[in-house]
């Protein structure tokens, strides 16, 4: 296909092959470099493997047909994820600039794409670091025995527990009341909760020290943050498999339901997950690959990264579901024994006369012989499937389901520390890529003075971000985090990803890109890459974006609140958003997406007006 | 004397049997024991001796609550024992065996000595239940300094120390580098002076070009 939009002046804006070779030989230029290839690969792996692999992918896998979900996931990994990865790696390595620099070099009107990437990285970084702060809070609190979320505080006359804790559970109470002190709606800000402020401070200072000199410090930190999660996952896998009921969870996860493959939302969710999992369109990957030597084999890197991400997702999902299976089995067993106790107390039967195996028979016997008494008894419904599928996504998984499961394991503080250290490392390594995607564009756009050292730039960015994050330290902070999670990352990323593909394939020129890759790695990319770059990947991303917009427009904006006074407490109540949320949603999702055309428009107007002024001056 | 005591005992046991056949009086408390749940393999068998121990501990509880009043095993009447190991009991008053001690008094006595009653049977508040008497719960363990503040302090201290080191170290290195070329120039001049002084005994001529080269490579 020869469809290329005319792009005059491109050759003057980008370095030629000779320029790059010369720069590489002389080691001139102040651009940072990777110490070795392992550092680069580990940084990219850390960036791609994040908390979402632990708490988003397993939920999607289980709810969309278990083992059958792997089919759309792996297909879309290859058709959508890998080509986009190679695109970002290739363009960064060729043009040797961060995200804003790359798009500005391709065409100054496209700088909006870089600005959009920076805004999205900033917004995501804000709420992501709040999650890290919550993880740190739990980590700090894991160094005691018994763990603080095993106990409810007593009420005033010490005859029972606090009502909120009694009606829900100790882990729910600890998360929503002790950790967050959550209010009942997003309107009600309720003041700042100072433990969260301290945790936010520690989260931002840790990021600051890890990224203080850019990749020369973060490159050392990734040796720990990228490798440690794998080790901890292995420890949890071994421990998990020895727990009772673990195989129930694993079976539940992987039992294939082939009918789900016909459901379009399965494919859409798989595509969206691949897109977000690879941290595409954040700008960080372009930056990272621009520090590579010019002849680095980026095609190999893209394939390796895709394989690692796919395998890690499956690995993490298995580990997660052994723990979920253990917790569900434990809850089911205690539910059954509670019912047995109720029955034997009512009929004054000796203690071990009814066991789990003959419970049903005994219940039927008494139902027929004395139905009135049986009806009056308060039996609980013990449903294993329901227990396996409740609360297994997002913050609910980490802070409620997992913390509860950990309290039931012997030696709980150690497991708690290990688990939260793993989540911390997963989150930190993603944040390195995130902050790279914010700091480097800030330098390219000359927002901060050029002569400021890297330490000052990082410091100012972290400090300003910390101040903005105080929004999440309010009592309504959890609702803000959910809002950001739903809107800041979804539509803008898809829009930027689509713009990137169109920009490189049709404005930079796919032929020129093929030549670049041939120069860098020695051979032209095969027909698979050509077809996927030109048609398949943009089509997939476009379809996902359209369907997402359509479903979002049809849904009413509601959110879940923790309200002890609501009817169905402890289930969270679904409450509509207040009307001013629409403005916030527009700020979060609309501004970054619209930055792409807006910048081009502003520049057009500016250039046109400027040209007109010069013309008027010249002619008058 | 002995005859009177014997007569009273017969009367009280007859009265007790009489009490059990009637409906459950309002002063009664229902008790439930879950021995197998509490002790598992080490569970003991519930028999009349254990029941006697129960009556004795309850009499002890009444005595310690109402000092001076000497309650006896015969004052604790137990009825409707089931295989579940549950029963109800009442406490007859000392003066008049036909009167029963009020619920409130019995509750106070049980609450006061609950721990002793539990330990006599190796049970807990949950496995030795007095239906209607809610146990006073133990307060959750709460250390004086929250441990999380300690860990937070350690982490922040380490991080700030690291930041200081990373910021100050390059400044020190820069200063050291600035001083080093100056020192090397001084030492060169010294050797030159020395060799000049040792002139007559020297074998060769001091070649200036080598020292010049050294200066350039240092930069």
PDB file of N, CA and C in Angstrom, chain A residues 569-611:
ATOM      1  N   UNK A 569     -26.296  -3.725  53.437  1.00  0.00           N
ATOM      2  CA  UNK A 569     -24.984  -3.792  54.082  1.00  0.00           C
ATOM      3  C   UNK A 569     -24.750  -5.194  54.579  1.00  0.00           C
ATOM      4  N   UNK A 570     -23.644  -5.869  54.412  1.00  0.00           N
ATOM      5  CA  UNK A 570     -22.352  -5.385  53.922  1.00  0.00           C
ATOM      6  C   UNK A 570     -22.130  -5.371  52.416  1.00  0.00           C
ATOM      7  N   UNK A 571     -23.123  -5.730  51.622  1.00  0.00           N
ATOM      8  CA  UNK A 571     -22.912  -5.550  50.178  1.00  0.00           C
ATOM      9  C   UNK A 571     -22.861  -4.062  49.883  1.00  0.00           C
ATOM     10  N   UNK A 572     -21.970  -3.652  48.980  1.00  0.00           N
ATOM     11  CA  UNK A 572     -21.849  -2.224  48.706  1.00  0.00           C
ATOM     12  C   UNK A 572     -23.071  -1.746  47.927  1.00  0.00           C
ATOM     13  N   UNK A 573     -23.532  -0.548  48.257  1.00  0.00           N
ATOM     14  CA  UNK A 573     -24.728  -0.007  47.623  1.00  0.00           C
ATOM     15  C   UNK A 573     -24.342   0.687  46.324  1.00  0.00           C
ATOM     16  N   UNK A 574     -25.203   0.560  45.308  1.00  0.00           N
ATOM     17  CA  UNK A 574     -24.940   1.202  44.025  1.00  0.00           C
ATOM     18  C   UNK A 574     -25.677   2.524  43.994  1.00  0.00           C
ATOM     19  N   UNK A 575     -24.914   3.594  43.852  1.00  0.00           N
ATOM     20  CA  UNK A 575     -25.455   4.946  43.992  1.00  0.00           C
ATOM     21  C   UNK A 575     -25.104   5.733  42.739  1.00  0.00           C
ATOM     22  N   UNK A 576     -26.008   6.561  42.202  1.00  0.00           N
ATOM     23  CA  UNK A 576     -25.630   7.354  41.021  1.00  0.00           C
ATOM     24  C   UNK A 576     -24.643   8.445  41.396  1.00  0.00           C
ATOM     25  N   UNK A 577     -23.786   8.776  40.449  1.00  0.00           N
ATOM     26  CA  UNK A 577     -22.824   9.853  40.640  1.00  0.00           C
ATOM     27  C   UNK A 577     -23.550  11.189  40.694  1.00  0.00           C
ATOM     28  N   UNK A 578     -23.003  12.172  41.431  1.00  0.00           N
ATOM     29  CA  UNK A 578     -23.567  13.520  41.354  1.00  0.00           C
ATOM     30  C   UNK A 578     -23.287  14.138  39.985  1.00  0.00           C
ATOM     31  N   UNK A 579     -24.024  15.186  39.647  1.00  0.00           N
ATOM     32  CA  UNK A 579     -23.945  15.686  38.273  1.00  0.00           C
ATOM     33  C   UNK A 579     -22.603  16.334  37.949  1.00  0.00           C
ATOM     34  N   UNK A 580     -21.878  16.856  38.965  1.00  0.00           N
ATOM     35  CA  UNK A 580     -20.622  17.520  38.620  1.00  0.00           C
ATOM     36  C   UNK A 580     -19.537  16.518  38.232  1.00  0.00           C
ATOM     37  N   UNK A 581     -19.815  15.225  38.423  1.00  0.00           N
ATOM     38  CA  UNK A 581     -18.856  14.196  38.026  1.00  0.00           C
ATOM     39  C   UNK A 581     -18.656  14.213  36.515  1.00  0.00           C
ATOM     40  N   UNK A 582     -19.677  14.619  35.779  1.00  0.00           N
ATOM     41  CA  UNK A 582     -19.529  14.623  34.320  1.00  0.00           C
ATOM     42  C   UNK A 582     -18.380  15.524  33.893  1.00  0.00           C
ATOM     43  N   UNK A 583     -18.234  16.657  34.592  1.00  0.00           N
ATOM     44  CA  UNK A 583     -17.128  17.549  34.278  1.00  0.00           C
ATOM     45  C   UNK A 583     -15.790  16.866  34.572  1.00  0.00           C
ATOM     46  N   UNK A 584     -15.736  16.148  35.703  1.00  0.00           N
ATOM     47  CA  UNK A 584     -14.492  15.475  36.077  1.00  0.00           C
ATOM     48  C   UNK A 584     -14.151  14.383  35.066  1.00  0.00           C
ATOM     49  N   UNK A 585     -15.190  13.618  34.651  1.00  0.00           N
ATOM     50  CA  UNK A 585     -14.968  12.553  33.675  1.00  0.00           C
ATOM     51  C   UNK A 585     -14.437  13.139  32.376  1.00  0.00           C
ATOM     52  N   UNK A 586     -14.994  14.295  32.000  1.00  0.00           N
ATOM     53  CA  UNK A 586     -14.513  14.942  30.780  1.00  0.00           C
ATOM     54  C   UNK A 586     -13.046  15.335  30.927  1.00  0.00           C
ATOM     55  N   UNK A 587     -12.687  15.860  32.112  1.00  0.00           N
ATOM     56  CA  UNK A 587     -11.295  16.222  32.352  1.00  0.00           C
ATOM     57  C   UNK A 587     -10.377  15.011  32.256  1.00  0.00           C
ATOM     58  N   UNK A 588     -10.834  13.903  32.833  1.00  0.00           N
ATOM     59  CA  UNK A 588      -9.973  12.734  32.891  1.00  0.00           C
ATOM     60  C   UNK A 588      -9.842  12.049  31.542  1.00  0.00           C
ATOM     61  N   UNK A 589     -10.973  11.814  30.893  1.00  0.00           N
ATOM     62  CA  UNK A 589     -10.951  11.031  29.666  1.00  0.00           C
ATOM     63  C   UNK A 589     -10.909  11.907  28.428  1.00  0.00           C
ATOM     64  N   UNK A 590     -11.634  13.047  28.501  1.00  0.00           N
ATOM     65  CA  UNK A 590     -11.756  13.859  27.297  1.00  0.00           C
ATOM     66  C   UNK A 590     -10.511  14.658  26.967  1.00  0.00           C
ATOM     67  N   UNK A 591      -9.942  15.324  27.975  1.00  0.00           N
ATOM     68  CA  UNK A 591      -8.820  16.227  27.686  1.00  0.00           C
ATOM     69  C   UNK A 591      -7.642  15.486  27.050  1.00  0.00           C
ATOM     70  N   UNK A 592      -7.175  14.352  27.637  1.00  0.00           N
ATOM     71  CA  UNK A 592      -6.046  13.691  26.966  1.00  0.00           C
ATOM     72  C   UNK A 592      -6.398  13.225  25.562  1.00  0.00           C
ATOM     73  N   UNK A 593      -7.619  12.676  25.381  1.00  0.00           N
ATOM     74  CA  UNK A 593      -7.979  12.206  24.036  1.00  0.00           C
ATOM     75  C   UNK A 593      -8.037  13.358  23.059  1.00  0.00           C
ATOM     76  N   UNK A 594      -8.587  14.506  23.520  1.00  0.00           N
ATOM     77  CA  UNK A 594      -8.741  15.629  22.601  1.00  0.00           C
ATOM     78  C   UNK A 594      -7.447  16.398  22.406  1.00  0.00           C
ATOM     79  N   UNK A 595      -6.436  16.106  23.245  1.00  0.00           N
ATOM     80  CA  UNK A 595      -5.160  16.825  23.106  1.00  0.00           C
ATOM     81  C   UNK A 595      -4.582  16.621  21.722  1.00  0.00           C
ATOM     82  N   UNK A 596      -4.820  15.447  21.134  1.00  0.00           N
ATOM     83  CA  UNK A 596      -4.246  15.141  19.820  1.00  0.00           C
ATOM     84  C   UNK A 596      -4.778  16.102  18.754  1.00  0.00           C
ATOM     85  N   UNK A 597      -6.111  16.181  18.548  1.00  0.00           N
ATOM     86  CA  UNK A 597      -6.566  17.121  17.518  1.00  0.00           C
ATOM     87  C   UNK A 597      -6.446  18.585  17.945  1.00  0.00           C
ATOM     88  N   UNK A 598      -6.624  18.838  19.276  1.00  0.00           N
ATOM     89  CA  UNK A 598      -6.589  20.232  19.744  1.00  0.00           C
ATOM     90  C   UNK A 598      -5.247  20.887  19.466  1.00  0.00           C
ATOM     91  N   UNK A 599      -4.166  20.146  19.763  1.00  0.00           N
ATOM     92  CA  UNK A 599      -2.839  20.726  19.564  1.00  0.00           C
ATOM     93  C   UNK A 599      -2.625  21.030  18.094  1.00  0.00           C
ATOM     94  N   UNK A 600      -3.035  20.055  17.245  1.00  0.00           N
ATOM     95  CA  UNK A 600      -2.861  20.258  15.804  1.00  0.00           C
ATOM     96  C   UNK A 600      -3.626  21.496  15.352  1.00  0.00           C
ATOM     97  N   UNK A 601      -4.846  21.641  15.890  1.00  0.00           N
ATOM     98  CA  UNK A 601      -5.676  22.783  15.524  1.00  0.00           C
ATOM     99  C   UNK A 601      -5.045  24.095  15.981  1.00  0.00           C
ATOM    100  N   UNK A 602      -4.599  24.111  17.244  1.00  0.00           N
ATOM    101  CA  UNK A 602      -3.976  25.335  17.785  1.00  0.00           C
ATOM    102  C   UNK A 602      -2.767  25.717  16.968  1.00  0.00           C
ATOM    103  N   UNK A 603      -1.968  24.709  16.627  1.00  0.00           N
ATOM    104  CA  UNK A 603      -0.763  24.990  15.878  1.00  0.00           C
ATOM    105  C   UNK A 603      -1.114  25.539  14.493  1.00  0.00           C
ATOM    106  N   UNK A 604      -2.150  24.958  13.898  1.00  0.00           N
ATOM    107  CA  UNK A 604      -2.589  25.414  12.578  1.00  0.00           C
ATOM    108  C   UNK A 604      -3.004  26.870  12.632  1.00  0.00           C
ATOM    109  N   UNK A 605      -3.823  27.185  13.656  1.00  0.00           N
ATOM    110  CA  UNK A 605      -4.302  28.560  13.820  1.00  0.00           C
ATOM    111  C   UNK A 605      -3.124  29.498  14.049  1.00  0.00           C
ATOM    112  N   UNK A 606      -2.214  29.069  14.905  1.00  0.00           N
ATOM    113  CA  UNK A 606      -1.053  29.888  15.260  1.00  0.00           C
ATOM    114  C   UNK A 606      -0.206  30.178  14.029  1.00  0.00           C
ATOM    115  N   UNK A 607       0.067  29.070  13.290  1.00  0.00           N
ATOM    116  CA  UNK A 607       0.911  29.225  12.098  1.00  0.00           C
ATOM    117  C   UNK A 607       0.197  30.089  11.068  1.00  0.00           C
ATOM    118  N   UNK A 608      -1.094  29.834  10.906  1.00  0.00           N
ATOM    119  CA  UNK A 608      -1.879  30.567   9.905  1.00  0.00           C
ATOM    120  C   UNK A 608      -1.918  32.056  10.258  1.00  0.00           C
ATOM    121  N   UNK A 609      -2.243  32.337  11.546  1.00  0.00           N
ATOM    122  CA  UNK A 609      -2.293  33.729  11.998  1.00  0.00           C
ATOM    123  C   UNK A 609      -0.931  34.376  11.866  1.00  0.00           C
ATOM    124  N   UNK A 610       0.097  33.604  12.267  1.00  0.00           N
ATOM    125  CA  UNK A 610       1.451  34.144  12.167  1.00  0.00           C
ATOM    126  C   UNK A 610       1.797  34.483  10.722  1.00  0.00           C
ATOM    127  N   UNK A 611       1.458  33.543   9.823  1.00  0.00           N
ATOM    128  CA  UNK A 611       1.731  33.760   8.402  1.00  0.00           C
ATOM    129  C   UNK A 611       0.951  34.954   7.865  1.00  0.00           C
TER     130      UNK A 611
END
